[in-house]
Short mmCIF file of C-alpha atoms in Angstrom, two decimals:
data_model
loop_
_atom_site.label_atom_id
_atom_site.label_comp_id
_atom_site.label_asym_id
_atom_site.label_seq_id
_atom_site.Cartn_x
_atom_site.Cartn_y
_atom_site.Cartn_z
CA ILE V 153 158.38 35.23 105.50
CA LEU V 154 159.00 38.22 103.26
CA GLN V 155 155.41 39.50 103.32
CA SER V 156 155.13 39.18 107.09
CA PHE V 157 158.42 41.03 107.40
CA GLU V 158 157.11 43.93 105.30
CA ASP V 159 153.93 44.01 107.39
CA ARG V 160 155.93 44.13 110.64
CA LEU V 161 158.07 46.92 109.22
CA LYS V 162 155.04 49.05 108.35
CA LEU V 163 153.45 48.46 111.74
CA THR V 164 156.65 49.27 113.61
CA ALA V 165 157.29 52.39 111.52
CA HIS V 166 153.77 53.57 112.32
CA HIS V 167 154.41 53.31 116.07
CA SER V 168 158.12 54.06 116.41
CA LYS V 169 160.52 55.49 113.83
CA TYR V 170 163.38 54.78 116.24
CA LEU V 171 162.70 51.03 116.28
CA ALA V 172 161.88 50.97 112.58
CA LYS V 173 165.40 52.05 111.68
CA TYR V 174 166.65 48.60 112.74
CA PHE V 175 164.37 46.79 110.29
CA PRO V 176 166.24 47.74 107.10
CA LEU V 177 169.34 46.13 108.58
CA GLU V 178 167.40 42.90 109.03
CA ALA V 179 165.80 43.29 105.59
CA ILE V 180 169.19 43.65 103.93
CA LEU V 181 170.38 40.49 105.64
CA LEU V 182 167.17 38.67 104.71
CA MET V 183 167.47 39.80 101.08
CA GLU V 184 171.06 38.63 100.93
CA LEU V 185 170.23 35.20 102.34
CA THR V 186 167.06 34.61 100.30
CA GLY V 187 168.00 36.46 97.12
CA LYS V 188 164.59 38.19 97.06
CA GLN V 189 163.99 41.94 97.13
CA ILE V 190 162.21 43.62 100.04
CA ASP V 191 161.21 47.27 99.96
CA SER V 192 162.47 48.24 103.39
CA PHE V 193 163.11 51.91 102.71
CA SER V 194 159.71 53.18 101.48
CA VAL V 195 158.29 53.52 105.00
CA PHE V 196 160.84 56.25 105.69
CA ARG V 197 159.43 58.42 102.87
CA CYS V 198 162.79 59.26 101.25
CA SER V 199 164.63 60.16 104.47
CA ILE V 200 166.52 56.84 104.22
CA CYS V 201 166.85 55.44 100.71
CA SER V 202 169.84 53.10 100.83
CA VAL V 203 172.31 51.23 103.00
CA ASP V 204 174.75 54.13 102.63
CA ASP V 205 172.12 56.46 104.12
CA LEU V 206 171.77 54.09 107.08
CA ARG V 207 175.52 53.97 107.57
CA SER V 208 175.95 57.75 107.45
CA ILE V 209 173.04 58.37 109.84
CA ALA V 210 174.36 55.76 112.29
CA GLU V 211 177.86 57.24 112.20
CA SER V 212 176.68 60.84 112.53
CA SER V 213 174.28 60.06 115.38
CA HIS V 214 176.94 58.10 117.31
CA ASP V 215 174.24 55.57 118.19
CA ARG V 216 176.46 52.72 119.38
CA ILE V 217 173.70 50.12 119.34
CA TRP V 218 172.72 50.94 115.77
CA LEU V 219 176.35 50.94 114.62
CA TYR V 220 176.87 47.62 116.37
CA CYS V 221 173.81 46.08 114.68
CA PHE V 222 174.92 47.52 111.34
CA HIS V 223 178.40 45.97 111.62
CA VAL V 224 177.02 42.60 112.75
CA GLY V 225 174.73 42.54 109.72
CA GLU V 226 177.53 43.56 107.36
CA MET V 227 179.75 40.90 108.93
CA LEU V 228 177.13 38.21 108.31
CA ILE V 229 176.62 39.33 104.71
CA ALA V 230 180.36 39.38 104.00
CA TYR V 231 180.71 35.93 105.58
CA TRP V 232 177.84 34.62 103.47
CA ARG V 233 179.53 35.96 100.32
CA GLY V 234 182.84 34.36 101.32
CA ASP V 235 184.58 37.74 101.75
CA TYR V 236 186.30 36.85 105.01
CA LEU V 237 188.59 39.90 105.14
CA THR V 238 185.64 42.30 104.98
CA ALA V 239 183.76 40.12 107.47
CA GLU V 240 186.72 40.27 109.83
CA GLU V 241 186.85 44.06 109.53
CA HIS V 242 183.16 44.35 110.50
CA PHE V 243 183.69 41.80 113.26
CA TYR V 244 186.34 43.97 114.88
CA PHE V 245 184.12 47.05 114.60
CA ALA V 246 181.24 45.13 116.21
CA LEU V 247 183.26 43.29 118.85
CA PRO V 248 183.07 45.94 121.63
CA GLY V 249 179.26 45.86 121.42
CA ALA V 250 179.18 42.07 121.60
CA LYS V 251 180.07 42.17 125.30
CA ALA V 252 176.49 43.08 126.20
CA PRO V 253 174.26 39.99 126.30
CA SER V 254 172.08 39.89 123.20
CA LEU V 255 171.22 37.63 120.31
CA ASN V 256 173.42 39.76 118.03
CA GLY V 257 176.24 39.27 120.54
CA ILE V 258 175.94 35.52 120.08
CA TYR V 259 175.95 35.91 116.29
CA CYS V 260 178.92 38.25 116.43
CA THR V 261 180.98 35.98 118.65
CA PHE V 262 180.08 32.74 116.85
CA PHE V 263 180.55 34.01 113.31
CA GLY V 264 183.63 35.97 114.36
CA GLY V 265 185.17 32.67 115.41
CA LEU V 266 184.20 31.09 112.08
CA ILE V 267 185.72 34.03 110.21
CA VAL V 268 189.00 33.74 112.08
CA LEU V 269 188.99 29.97 111.45
CA GLN V 270 188.41 30.47 107.71
CA LEU V 271 191.17 33.08 107.50
CA SER V 272 193.60 30.86 109.40
CA ARG V 273 192.80 27.98 107.03
CA GLN V 274 193.46 30.22 104.03
CA VAL V 275 196.79 31.34 105.48
CA ASP V 276 197.74 27.78 106.45
CA GLY V 277 196.80 26.55 103.00
CA LYS V 278 198.99 29.16 101.33
CA ASP V 279 201.89 28.44 103.66
CA ASP V 280 201.66 24.69 102.93
CA GLN V 281 202.01 25.31 99.19
CA ARG V 282 205.35 27.12 99.56
#
């Protein structure tokens, strides 16, 4: 999976830098879920070197789709780590973009519901102990 992902990234970067900018978001999510490192930034030849670079470029370009995809990925990573408050924050940033039909919209809505459920269980659990 990881090698084919790197091959797709190189091929996409060769044909379209615009589409290639979405791949590091997927690579970061894939690395988080598998625990293996993927070099997803080398194809940009130092113009994008980290997740922070991606975030700043997305925010400065006002590319709503890219920001939406970024927040959905960050939401999934935070959920995976068990950081439900951070996941909820990214969920609310991504929620306006989830109205358009897309696979990310399904992820956003489904995992957003799971995040709210987990947070309500945590609150209910704390209230029961009082």
